[in-house]
Coordinates of C-alpha atoms in Angstrom, one line a residue:
X1267 CA -5.4 13.3 44.1
X1268 CA -3.3 10.1 44.4
X1269 CA -2.8 8.5 47.8
X1270 CA 0.2 9.6 49.9
X1271 CA 3.0 7.1 49.4
X1272 CA 4.5 8.0 52.8
X1273 CA 1.6 6.2 54.4
X1274 CA 2.4 2.4 54.1
X1275 CA -1.1 1.0 54.5
X1276 CA -2.4 3.4 51.8
X1277 CA 0.5 2.6 49.6
X1278 CA -0.1 -1.1 49.9
X1279 CA -3.7 -0.6 49.1
X1280 CA -2.8 1.5 46.0
X1281 CA -0.3 -1.0 44.7
X1282 CA -2.7 -3.9 45.3
X1283 CA -5.3 -2.0 43.2
X1284 CA -2.8 -1.6 40.4
X1285 CA -2.1 -5.3 40.5
X1286 CA -5.8 -6.0 40.2
X1287 CA -6.3 -3.5 37.4
X1288 CA -3.4 -4.4 35.1
X1289 CA -3.0 -8.1 36.0
X1290 CA 0.6 -7.6 36.9
X1291 CA 2.1 -9.5 39.8
X1292 CA 0.6 -12.3 41.7
X1293 CA -1.1 -15.4 40.3
X1294 CA -4.4 -14.4 41.7
X1295 CA -4.4 -11.3 39.5
X1296 CA -3.1 -13.2 36.4
X1297 CA -5.7 -15.9 36.7
X1298 CA -8.5 -13.5 35.7
X1299 CA -6.5 -11.8 32.9
X1300 CA -7.1 -12.6 29.2
X1301 CA -3.9 -14.2 27.9
X1302 CA -2.8 -13.2 24.4
X1303 CA -3.0 -16.7 22.8
X1304 CA -6.6 -17.0 24.0
X1305 CA -7.5 -13.7 22.3
X1306 CA -5.8 -14.7 19.1
X1307 CA -7.5 -18.1 18.9
X1308 CA -10.9 -16.6 19.7
X1309 CA -10.9 -13.9 17.0
X1310 CA -8.4 -14.9 14.3
X1311 CA -10.8 -16.7 11.9
X1312 CA -13.4 -13.9 12.4
X1313 CA -11.3 -11.3 10.7
X1314 CA -12.5 -10.1 7.2
X1315 CA -9.1 -10.5 5.6
X1316 CA -8.9 -14.1 6.8
X1317 CA -12.3 -14.9 5.4
X1318 CA -11.4 -13.3 2.1
X1319 CA -8.2 -15.4 1.9
X1320 CA -10.1 -18.5 2.7
X1321 CA -12.6 -17.8 -0.1
X1322 CA -9.8 -17.2 -2.6
X1323 CA -8.3 -20.6 -1.6
X1324 CA -11.6 -22.3 -2.2
X1325 CA -11.8 -20.6 -5.6
X1326 CA -8.3 -21.8 -6.5
X1327 CA -9.3 -25.4 -5.5
X1328 CA -12.4 -25.1 -7.7
X1329 CA -10.2 -23.9 -10.6
X1330 CA -8.1 -27.1 -10.3
X1331 CA -11.2 -29.2 -10.5
X1332 CA -12.2 -27.3 -13.7
X1333 CA -8.9 -27.8 -15.4
X1334 CA -8.7 -31.5 -14.4
X1335 CA -12.0 -32.1 -16.2
X1336 CA -10.4 -31.2 -19.5
X1337 CA -8.6 -34.6 -19.5
X1338 CA -12.0 -36.5 -19.7
X1339 CA -14.0 -37.0 -22.9
X1340 CA -17.2 -35.0 -23.5
X1341 CA -20.5 -36.9 -24.1
X1342 CA -23.4 -35.4 -26.1
X1343 CA -27.0 -36.6 -26.5
X1344 CA -29.4 -34.9 -29.0
X1345 CA -33.1 -35.5 -29.5
X1346 CA -35.2 -34.1 -32.4
X1347 CA -38.9 -34.0 -32.7
X1348 CA -40.2 -32.0 -35.7
X1349 CA -43.4 -31.7 -37.7
X1350 CA -43.0 -30.7 -41.3
X1351 CA -45.0 -30.5 -44.6
X1352 CA -43.1 -32.2 -47.4
X1353 CA -44.0 -32.6 -51.0
X1354 CA -43.4 -35.8 -52.9
X1355 CA -44.1 -35.9 -56.7
X1356 CA -46.4 -32.9 -56.4
X1357 CA -48.3 -34.4 -53.4
X1358 CA -48.1 -32.6 -50.1
X1359 CA -47.4 -34.8 -47.0
X1360 CA -47.5 -33.9 -43.3
X1361 CA -44.5 -35.7 -41.7
X1362 CA -43.4 -36.1 -38.0
X1363 CA -39.7 -37.0 -37.3
X1364 CA -38.3 -38.1 -34.0
X1365 CA -34.5 -38.8 -33.8
X1366 CA -32.0 -39.5 -31.0
X1367 CA -28.2 -39.3 -31.6
X1368 CA -25.3 -39.9 -29.2
X1369 CA -21.8 -38.4 -29.6
X1370 CA -18.5 -38.9 -27.7
X1371 CA -15.6 -36.5 -28.3
X1372 CA -12.2 -36.8 -26.7
X1373 CA -9.1 -34.6 -27.3
X1374 CA -6.1 -37.0 -27.5
X1375 CA -3.4 -34.5 -28.2
X1376 CA -3.0 -30.7 -27.8
X1377 CA 0.7 -30.2 -27.3
X1378 CA 0.5 -30.8 -23.4
X1379 CA -1.6 -27.6 -23.1
X1380 CA -4.0 -29.2 -20.6
X1381 CA -1.1 -30.7 -18.6
X1382 CA 0.5 -27.3 -18.2
X1383 CA -2.8 -25.6 -17.4
X1384 CA -3.3 -28.2 -14.6
X1385 CA 0.2 -27.5 -13.2
X1386 CA -0.5 -23.7 -13.3
X1387 CA -3.8 -24.2 -11.4
X1388 CA -2.0 -26.4 -8.8
X1389 CA 0.7 -23.7 -8.3
X1390 CA -2.0 -21.0 -8.0
X1391 CA -3.8 -23.1 -5.4
X1392 CA -0.6 -23.5 -3.4
X1393 CA 0.0 -19.7 -3.7
X1394 CA -3.5 -19.1 -2.3
X1395 CA -2.8 -21.4 0.6
X1396 CA 0.4 -19.5 1.3
X1397 CA -1.5 -16.3 1.1
X1398 CA -3.9 -17.6 3.7
X1399 CA -1.0 -18.4 6.0
X1400 CA 0.4 -15.0 5.5
X1401 CA -2.9 -13.3 6.3
X1402 CA -3.2 -15.4 9.5
X1403 CA 0.3 -14.5 10.6
X1404 CA -0.4 -10.8 9.8
X1405 CA -3.6 -10.7 11.8
X1406 CA -2.0 -12.6 14.7
X1407 CA 0.8 -10.0 14.7
X1408 CA -1.7 -7.1 14.5
X1409 CA -3.6 -8.5 17.5
X1410 CA -0.3 -9.0 19.4
X1411 CA 0.9 -5.5 18.6
X1412 CA -2.4 -3.9 19.7
X1413 CA -2.6 -6.1 22.9
X1414 CA 1.0 -5.1 23.8
X1415 CA 0.2 -1.5 23.1
X1416 CA -2.8 -1.4 25.5
X1417 CA -0.7 -3.0 28.2
X1418 CA 2.2 -0.6 27.6
X1419 CA 0.0 2.5 27.8
X1420 CA -1.7 1.3 31.0
X1421 CA 1.7 0.7 32.6
X1422 CA 2.9 4.1 31.6
X1423 CA -0.2 5.8 33.0
X1424 CA 0.2 3.9 36.2
X1425 CA 3.8 5.0 36.5
X1426 CA 3.1 8.6 35.6
X1427 CA 0.2 8.7 38.1
X1428 CA 2.6 7.6 40.8
X1429 CA 5.1 10.3 39.7
X1430 CA 2.3 13.0 39.8
X1431 CA 1.2 11.8 43.3
X1432 CA 4.8 12.2 44.5
X1433 CA 5.1 15.7 42.9
X1434 CA 1.8 16.7 44.5
X1435 CA 3.1 15.7 47.9
X1436 CA 6.2 17.8 47.3
X1437 CA 4.1 20.7 46.0
X1438 CA 2.1 20.7 49.3
X1439 CA 5.4 20.7 51.2
X1440 CA 6.7 23.6 49.2
X1441 CA 3.5 25.5 49.5
X1442 CA 3.7 25.2 53.3
X1443 CA 7.3 26.5 53.2
X1444 CA 6.3 29.4 51.0
X1445 CA 3.4 30.3 53.3
X1446 CA 5.9 30.2 56.2
X1447 CA 8.2 32.5 54.3
X1448 CA 11.1 30.0 54.4
X1449 CA 11.5 29.8 50.6
X1450 CA 10.7 32.0 47.6
X1451 CA 7.3 31.6 45.8
X1452 CA 9.2 30.8 42.5
X1453 CA 9.9 27.4 44.0
X1454 CA 6.2 26.7 44.1
X1455 CA 5.9 27.9 40.5
X1456 CA 8.6 25.4 39.5
X1457 CA 6.7 22.5 41.0
X1458 CA 3.5 23.6 39.3
X1459 CA 5.2 23.8 35.9
X1460 CA 6.4 20.2 36.4
X1461 CA 3.0 19.1 37.4
X1462 CA 1.3 20.8 34.5
X1463 CA 3.8 19.1 32.1
X1464 CA 3.1 15.7 33.6
X1465 CA -0.7 16.2 33.7
X1466 CA -0.6 17.2 30.0
X1467 CA 1.5 14.1 29.2
X1468 CA -1.0 12.0 31.2
X1469 CA -3.9 13.4 29.1
X1470 CA -2.0 12.5 25.9
X1471 CA -1.4 8.9 27.2
X1472 CA -5.0 8.5 28.1
X1473 CA -6.0 9.7 24.6
X1474 CA -3.6 7.1 23.1
X1475 CA -5.0 4.4 25.4
X1476 CA -8.5 5.2 24.4
X1477 CA -7.5 4.8 20.7
X1478 CA -5.7 1.6 21.4
X1479 CA -8.6 0.2 23.4
X1480 CA -11.1 1.1 20.6
X1481 CA -8.8 -0.6 18.0
X1482 CA -8.7 -3.7 20.4
X1483 CA -12.5 -3.8 20.4
X1484 CA -12.6 -3.5 16.6
X1485 CA -10.2 -6.5 16.3
X1486 CA -11.7 -8.7 19.0
X1487 CA -15.2 -7.5 19.5
X1488 CA -14.5 -7.3 23.3
X1489 CA -13.5 -4.7 25.8
X1490 CA -9.9 -5.1 27.1
X1491 CA -10.9 -5.4 30.7
X1492 CA -7.9 -7.3 32.1
X1493 CA -4.8 -7.9 30.0
X1494 CA -1.4 -9.2 31.2
X1495 CA 1.9 -8.2 29.6
X1496 CA 2.8 -10.8 26.9
X1497 CA 6.1 -12.5 26.2
X1498 CA 7.3 -15.2 23.9
X1499 CA 10.2 -17.4 24.9
X1500 CA 13.1 -17.1 22.5
X1501 CA 13.6 -19.8 19.9
X1502 CA 16.5 -22.2 20.3
X1503 CA 19.8 -20.7 19.2
X1504 CA 20.5 -20.9 15.5
X1505 CA 23.4 -23.0 14.3
X1506 CA 26.2 -21.5 12.3
X1507 CA 28.8 -18.8 12.6
X1508 CA 26.6 -15.9 11.7
X1509 CA 23.1 -16.2 13.3
X1510 CA 21.7 -13.4 11.1
X1511 CA 22.6 -15.3 7.9
X1512 CA 21.1 -18.5 9.4
X1513 CA 17.9 -16.6 10.4
X1514 CA 17.6 -15.0 6.9
X1515 CA 18.0 -18.4 5.2
X1516 CA 15.5 -20.0 7.6
X1517 CA 12.8 -17.3 7.0
X1518 CA 13.4 -17.5 3.2
X1519 CA 12.3 -21.1 3.4
X1520 CA 9.3 -20.4 5.6
X1521 CA 8.0 -16.9 4.8
X1522 CA 4.4 -17.2 3.5
X1523 CA 4.6 -14.2 1.3
X1524 CA 7.8 -15.3 -0.4
X1525 CA 6.4 -18.9 -0.7
X1526 CA 3.3 -17.5 -2.4
X1527 CA 5.4 -15.4 -4.8
X1528 CA 7.5 -18.4 -5.8
X1529 CA 4.4 -20.5 -6.4
X1530 CA 3.0 -17.8 -8.6
X1531 CA 6.3 -17.7 -10.5
X1532 CA 6.0 -21.4 -11.1
X1533 CA 2.4 -21.0 -12.2
X1534 CA 3.4 -18.4 -14.8
X1535 CA 6.1 -20.8 -16.0
X1536 CA 3.5 -23.4 -16.5
X1537 CA 1.4 -20.9 -18.4
X1538 CA 4.3 -20.5 -20.9
X1539 CA 4.2 -24.2 -21.5
X1540 CA 0.4 -24.1 -22.0
X1541 CA 0.8 -21.2 -24.5
X1542 CA 3.6 -23.1 -26.3
X1543 CA 1.3 -26.1 -26.7
X1544 CA -1.1 -24.0 -28.8
X1545 CA 1.5 -24.1 -31.6
X1546 CA 0.9 -27.9 -32.1
X1547 CA -2.0 -29.4 -34.0
X1548 CA -4.9 -30.5 -31.9
X1549 CA -6.2 -34.0 -32.5
X1550 CA -9.7 -35.0 -31.4
X1551 CA -11.3 -38.4 -31.6
X1552 CA -15.1 -38.4 -32.0
X1553 CA -17.7 -41.2 -32.2
X1554 CA -21.4 -40.7 -33.0
X1555 CA -24.3 -43.1 -33.2
X1556 CA -28.0 -42.7 -34.1
X1557 CA -29.9 -44.4 -31.4
X1558 CA -33.5 -43.9 -32.7
X1559 CA -35.3 -42.6 -35.8
X1560 CA -39.0 -42.6 -36.2
X1561 CA -40.6 -40.9 -39.2
X1562 CA -44.3 -40.8 -39.9
X1563 CA -45.1 -41.4 -42.8
X1564 CA -42.0 -43.3 -43.7
X1565 CA -40.0 -41.5 -46.4
X1566 CA -38.8 -43.2 -49.5
X1567 CA -35.2 -43.2 -48.2
X1568 CA -33.8 -42.4 -44.7
X1569 CA -31.1 -43.5 -42.3
X1570 CA -32.5 -45.6 -39.5
X1571 CA -29.3 -46.6 -37.6
X1572 CA -25.8 -45.2 -38.1
X1573 CA -22.4 -45.1 -36.3
X1574 CA -19.4 -42.9 -37.3
X1575 CA -15.8 -42.7 -36.1
X1576 CA -13.8 -39.6 -37.0
X1577 CA -10.5 -37.9 -36.3
X1578 CA -10.3 -34.2 -36.4
X1579 CA -7.0 -32.3 -36.9
X1580 CA -6.9 -28.6 -36.2
X1581 CA -3.8 -26.7 -37.3
X1582 CA -3.6 -23.1 -35.8
X1583 CA -2.7 -20.3 -38.1
X1584 CA -2.2 -16.6 -37.7
X1585 CA -0.5 -14.6 -34.9
X1586 CA -3.0 -15.1 -32.0
X1587 CA -1.1 -18.0 -30.5
X1588 CA 2.2 -16.1 -30.9
X1589 CA 0.8 -13.2 -28.9
X1590 CA -0.5 -15.6 -26.2
X1591 CA 3.0 -17.1 -25.9
X1592 CA 4.7 -13.7 -25.7
X1593 CA 2.2 -12.6 -23.0
X1594 CA 2.9 -15.7 -20.9
X1595 CA 6.6 -15.3 -21.1
X1596 CA 6.5 -11.6 -20.0
X1597 CA 4.1 -12.4 -17.2
X1598 CA 6.5 -15.1 -16.0
X1599 CA 9.4 -12.7 -16.1
X1600 CA 7.4 -10.1 -14.1
X1601 CA 6.5 -12.7 -11.5
X1602 CA 10.1 -13.8 -11.1
X1603 CA 11.2 -10.1 -10.7
X1604 CA 8.5 -9.6 -8.1
X1605 CA 9.7 -12.6 -6.2
X1606 CA 13.3 -11.5 -6.3
X1607 CA 12.3 -8.0 -5.1
X1608 CA 10.3 -9.5 -2.3
X1609 CA 13.2 -11.6 -1.2
X1610 CA 15.5 -8.6 -1.0
X1611 CA 12.8 -6.7 1.1
X1612 CA 12.3 -9.7 3.4
X1613 CA 16.1 -10.0 3.9
X1614 CA 16.4 -6.4 4.8
X1615 CA 13.4 -6.5 7.2
X1616 CA 14.8 -9.6 8.9
X1617 CA 18.2 -8.1 9.4
X1618 CA 16.8 -4.8 10.7
X1619 CA 14.3 -6.5 13.1
X1620 CA 16.8 -9.0 14.4
X1621 CA 19.4 -6.2 15.2
X1622 CA 16.7 -4.2 17.0
X1623 CA 15.5 -7.2 18.9
X1624 CA 19.0 -8.2 20.0
X1625 CA 19.8 -4.7 21.2
X1626 CA 16.4 -4.4 23.0
X1627 CA 16.9 -7.7 24.7
X1628 CA 20.5 -7.0 25.7
X1629 CA 19.7 -3.7 27.3
X1630 CA 16.6 -4.9 29.3
X1631 CA 18.5 -6.0 32.5
X1632 CA 20.2 -2.6 32.7
X1633 CA 16.9 -0.8 32.3
X1634 CA 15.6 -2.6 35.4
X1635 CA 18.7 -1.6 37.3
X1636 CA 18.3 1.9 36.1
X1637 CA 14.8 2.1 37.4
X1638 CA 15.8 0.7 40.8
X1639 CA 18.7 3.2 41.0
X1640 CA 16.5 6.1 39.9
X1641 CA 14.0 5.1 42.6
X1642 CA 16.7 5.2 45.3
X1643 CA 18.0 8.6 44.0
X1644 CA 14.5 10.1 43.9
X1645 CA 13.8 8.9 47.4
X1646 CA 17.1 10.2 48.7
X1647 CA 16.8 13.5 47.1
X1648 CA 13.3 14.0 48.6
X1649 CA 14.8 13.4 52.0
X1650 CA 17.7 15.7 51.3
X1651 CA 15.3 18.4 50.1
X1652 CA 13.4 18.2 53.3
X1653 CA 16.6 18.5 55.2
X1654 CA 17.7 21.5 53.1
X1655 CA 20.7 19.6 51.5
X1656 CA 19.2 19.5 47.9
X1657 CA 17.4 22.1 45.8
X1658 CA 13.9 21.6 44.6
X1659 CA 15.2 21.6 41.0
X1660 CA 17.5 18.7 41.9
X1661 CA 14.5 16.8 43.3
X1662 CA 12.3 17.6 40.3
X1663 CA 15.0 16.4 37.9
X1664 CA 15.4 13.2 39.8
X1665 CA 11.7 12.5 39.7
X1666 CA 11.7 13.2 36.0
X1667 CA 14.6 10.9 35.5
X1668 CA 12.7 8.2 37.4
X1669 CA 9.7 8.4 35.1
X1670 CA 12.0 8.4 32.0
X1671 CA 13.6 5.2 33.3
X1672 CA 10.3 3.6 33.9
X1673 CA 9.0 4.6 30.5
X1674 CA 12.1 3.2 28.8
X1675 CA 11.6 -0.1 30.7
X1676 CA 8.0 -0.4 29.7
X1677 CA 8.7 0.6 26.1
X1678 CA 11.5 -1.9 26.0
X1679 CA 9.3 -4.8 27.2
X1680 CA 6.7 -4.0 24.6
X1681 CA 9.3 -3.5 21.9
X1682 CA 10.8 -6.9 22.6
X1683 CA 7.4 -8.6 22.2
X1684 CA 6.4 -6.8 19.0
X1685 CA 9.8 -7.3 17.3
X1686 CA 9.9 -11.0 18.1
X1687 CA 6.3 -11.3 16.9
X1688 CA 7.3 -9.6 13.6
X1689 CA 10.3 -12.0 13.2
X1690 CA 8.1 -15.0 14.0
X1691 CA 5.4 -13.7 11.6
X1692 CA 8.0 -13.4 8.8
X1693 CA 8.9 -17.1 9.4
X1694 CA 5.2 -18.1 9.6
X1695 CA 5.7 -19.3 13.1
X1696 CA 3.9 -16.7 15.3
X1697 CA 0.7 -18.6 15.8
X1698 CA 2.7 -21.8 16.8
X1699 CA 4.9 -19.8 19.1
X1700 CA 1.9 -18.3 20.8
X1701 CA 0.6 -21.8 21.5
X1702 CA 3.8 -23.3 22.7
X1703 CA 6.2 -20.6 23.9
X1704 CA 3.9 -17.9 25.3
X1705 CA 4.5 -16.8 28.8
X1706 CA 3.0 -13.8 30.8
X1707 CA 5.7 -11.3 31.7
X1708 CA 4.3 -8.7 34.0
X1709 CA 6.7 -6.0 35.2
X1710 CA 7.2 -6.1 38.9
X1711 CA 4.7 -3.6 40.4
X1712 CA 7.4 -2.0 42.6
X1713 CA 9.3 -0.9 39.5
X1714 CA 6.3 1.1 38.3
X1715 CA 5.9 3.0 41.5
X1716 CA 7.9 6.0 42.6
X1717 CA 9.6 4.2 45.4
X1718 CA 10.9 0.7 45.8
X1719 CA 8.7 -1.8 47.7
X1720 CA 8.6 -5.6 47.8
X1721 CA 5.7 -6.9 45.6
X1722 CA 4.9 -9.4 48.3
X1723 CA 4.5 -6.7 50.9
X1724 CA 2.6 -4.5 48.5
X1725 CA 0.0 -7.2 47.9
X1726 CA -0.4 -8.2 51.5
X1727 CA -3.5 -6.9 53.3
X1728 CA -3.1 -3.9 55.5
X1729 CA -2.7 -4.7 59.2
X1730 CA -5.5 -4.0 61.6
X1731 CA -5.3 -3.5 65.4
X1732 CA -6.2 -7.2 66.1
X1733 CA -3.6 -8.5 63.7
X1734 CA -0.4 -10.3 64.9
X1735 CA 2.8 -8.2 65.0
X1736 CA 4.3 -7.6 61.6
X1737 CA 6.9 -10.2 60.6
X1738 CA 10.5 -9.3 61.1
X1739 CA 13.1 -9.8 58.4
X1740 CA 16.7 -9.0 58.6
X1741 CA 19.2 -9.2 55.7
X1742 CA 22.8 -8.9 56.5
X1743 CA 25.2 -8.5 53.6
X1744 CA 27.9 -6.2 52.1
X1745 CA 26.3 -3.2 50.4
X1746 CA 27.7 -3.9 47.0
X1747 CA 27.7 -7.8 47.0
X1748 CA 24.4 -8.4 45.3
X1749 CA 22.5 -7.0 42.4
X1750 CA 19.6 -4.8 43.5
X1751 CA 17.1 -6.7 41.4
X1752 CA 18.1 -10.0 43.0
X1753 CA 18.0 -8.4 46.4
X1754 CA 14.4 -7.3 45.6
X1755 CA 13.5 -10.8 44.6
X1756 CA 15.0 -12.3 47.8
X1757 CA 13.1 -9.7 49.8
X1758 CA 9.8 -10.7 48.0
X1759 CA 10.5 -14.4 48.8
X1760 CA 11.2 -13.9 52.5
X1761 CA 8.3 -11.3 52.8
X1762 CA 5.8 -13.6 51.3
X1763 CA 7.0 -16.5 53.5
X1764 CA 6.8 -14.6 56.8
X1765 CA 3.5 -12.9 55.8
X1766 CA 1.9 -16.4 55.2
X1767 CA 1.0 -15.5 51.6
X1768 CA 1.5 -18.8 49.8
X1769 CA 0.4 -17.5 46.4
X1770 CA 3.1 -14.7 46.5
X1771 CA 5.6 -17.2 47.8
X1772 CA 4.9 -19.7 45.0
X1773 CA 5.0 -17.0 42.4
X1774 CA 8.7 -16.5 43.2
X1775 CA 9.5 -20.0 42.0
X1776 CA 9.4 -21.1 38.3
X1777 CA 6.3 -22.8 37.1
X1778 CA 8.1 -26.1 36.5
X1779 CA 10.1 -26.0 39.8
X1780 CA 11.4 -29.4 40.7
X1781 CA 11.9 -29.9 44.4
X1782 CA 14.1 -32.9 44.1
X1783 CA 14.3 -36.0 46.5
X1784 CA 11.8 -37.8 44.2
X1785 CA 8.9 -35.4 45.1
X1786 CA 6.5 -34.1 42.6
X1787 CA 5.8 -30.4 42.2
X1788 CA 2.2 -31.0 43.5
X1789 CA 3.4 -32.7 46.6
X1790 CA 5.9 -29.9 47.3
X1791 CA 3.3 -27.3 46.8
X1792 CA 0.9 -29.0 49.2
X1793 CA 3.6 -29.3 51.9
X1794 CA 4.8 -25.7 51.5
X1795 CA 1.3 -24.3 51.5
X1796 CA 0.7 -26.0 54.9
X1797 CA 4.0 -24.8 56.4
X1798 CA 3.8 -21.3 55.0
X1799 CA 0.2 -20.5 55.9
X1800 CA 0.1 -22.3 59.3
X1801 CA 3.4 -20.9 60.8
X1802 CA 2.8 -18.6 63.8
X1803 CA 4.8 -15.4 64.2
X1804 CA 7.5 -16.5 61.7
X1805 CA 10.8 -14.6 61.7
X1806 CA 13.7 -15.0 59.2
X1807 CA 17.3 -13.6 59.5
X1808 CA 19.7 -14.1 56.6
X1809 CA 23.5 -13.6 56.9
X1810 CA 26.8 -14.6 55.2
X1811 CA 25.2 -13.9 51.8
X1812 CA 27.3 -14.5 48.7
X1813 CA 26.4 -14.6 45.0
X1814 CA 28.0 -15.8 41.8
X1815 CA 26.8 -15.9 38.2
X1816 CA 28.0 -17.6 35.0
X1817 CA 26.0 -15.5 32.6
X1818 CA 23.3 -12.8 32.5
X1819 CA 20.5 -15.3 32.8
X1820 CA 21.5 -17.3 35.9
X1821 CA 22.6 -16.3 39.4
X1822 CA 23.4 -18.5 42.4
X1823 CA 22.8 -17.1 45.9
X1824 CA 24.1 -18.7 49.1
X1825 CA 23.4 -17.7 52.7
X1826 CA 22.8 -18.9 56.2
X1827 CA 19.1 -18.8 57.1
X1828 CA 17.9 -18.4 60.7
X1829 CA 14.2 -19.4 61.0
X1830 CA 12.0 -19.0 64.1
X1831 CA 8.3 -19.6 64.4
X1832 CA 6.4 -20.1 67.7
X1833 CA 8.1 -23.1 69.4
X1834 CA 10.2 -24.0 66.4
X1835 CA 13.6 -22.7 65.2
X1836 CA 16.5 -23.9 63.1
X1837 CA 19.6 -22.6 61.2
X1838 CA 20.5 -24.0 57.8
X1839 CA 22.7 -23.2 54.9
X1840 CA 20.7 -22.6 51.8
X1841 CA 21.5 -22.1 48.1
X1842 CA 19.0 -20.6 45.6
X1843 CA 19.5 -20.8 41.9
X1844 CA 17.8 -17.8 40.1
X1845 CA 16.9 -17.8 36.4
X1846 CA 15.1 -15.4 34.2
X1847 CA 11.5 -16.6 33.6
X1848 CA 8.5 -14.6 32.4
X1849 CA 10.7 -11.5 32.4
X1850 CA 11.5 -11.9 36.1
X1851 CA 14.1 -13.6 38.3
X1852 CA 12.7 -16.8 39.8
X1853 CA 14.0 -19.7 41.8
X1854 CA 14.7 -22.7 39.6
X1855 CA 16.5 -24.8 42.2
X1856 CA 16.7 -24.8 46.0
X1857 CA 19.2 -26.7 48.0
X1858 CA 19.3 -26.9 51.8
X1859 CA 22.1 -28.3 54.0
X1860 CA 22.7 -28.3 57.7
X1861 CA 24.6 -25.5 59.2
X1862 CA 27.1 -25.9 62.0
X1863 CA 25.6 -26.7 65.3
X1864 CA 22.2 -27.3 63.7
X1865 CA 19.8 -29.0 66.1
X1866 CA 16.6 -29.2 64.1
X1867 CA 15.7 -30.5 60.6
X1868 CA 15.9 -28.1 57.8
X1869 CA 13.0 -25.9 56.9
X1870 CA 12.6 -25.0 53.3

């Protein structure tokens, strides 16, 4: 049975456990997670397909060395030591002969056959190199896909468990009403049906997770103990009127499979030249010399020393060379057709993946808003049901809609990562992107629960009797003036500040946050750590809040901040510039100015 979400200390403990398990949320949880680039770098070269491609590349390089040696002359050295019984004028003679001959043979013309064979071997080697790049990109994508799948399934299980816990709580409430005779027993059956459905789905997700984790162990040789949701920053915008056409052209130039196919086409073209050279006469230059001749007993006449220079001319006849030329031409045409077919397939894949990625990325902010709205609806319907203003069916539908919204959000995040990884893999840039543009992008834990709760408050330790009073936060604003996601991030920021949790406070800012006024990020962090952690009984009140945004990735929030802590207080006008980073809204710029009648220096 899951903990009761109505009890705040238990709920905080439960969400903190989720953070520790999934590596989603605060930096302390992420620090122990295994990032995707580290996993790829660790196991990439260990994969059998990569080792096979490396061996084929070395074999192609060895073939180049073999063909290049045909340009050099061949040297021969022969030695003869024989015993024979000769007969001279009827007299038998036992004779021993020892001879040493040296020969040099050099082909000086063969219709450029060797030159074309060398070109073909070079193109084949380049094709093997492109094949290795392609295998590396494919394996990197396979690891990325499996890594993302494990994270996705864990997030879905976490969300579904929270939904089941909420339904179990409602079931207990319904059972109590049925026992009291206030409602019909069929209402309890309805809840049990919903619970059985979700528990069945939970079992299916656990089975899928077991398979994904086993595949992860096969790929990496390790257990996926702690993974964090991956993300790759988008590449700079492509120039041109139609980005799809520009992307297709770019990937055509960089795609390893296409590059390998074109290199093989060029190799087959060189084979045609080598076959054509067989129609020409072959001219060899040879030189031989007898270095030593010892014959015992000495014959009447023999050659003691000799040198010979010869030119051999071979003229091919018959249809063998014609067949070789025809074979080479047909193989070249087949290779060219394969390259053309691959180019069409790659173009289709690029267009399809790019459209899917664009749609997935465009709908992502609305999916977060849908989850937040579904959480509010489910919470309100539960209160309405307890007050008798909503039916149990309405509440059950709202809870189901909430999980569907969470599932769509989780699937969307994973889909964005895998689609972008596929596009980068087609361009041969996935490994480089993982090194330079990778960022962890955990989903805010409050979005995976059944009710909205600030991530900073969820990660804070539960209060004990001896603890100081809980910090007080007040946010005064028009109900419809700010996006609920931004409001949640402001709540996280103020909650972490007043709770004295610097790690959670720092996590709300971008990694490369620049404090301005000539200060470095390290100096700003040291100063803020001291002020946040050492403040006594801090309280924050925010009013006159306004927002404006120029696009979907940047929002500017302005408000008046009233800060009180122990013997210190001030009122300032503050402006926060929020940007999308690592899949969350974070503060990229913070500006503080004195408010009217301000009597104390500004507190950031």
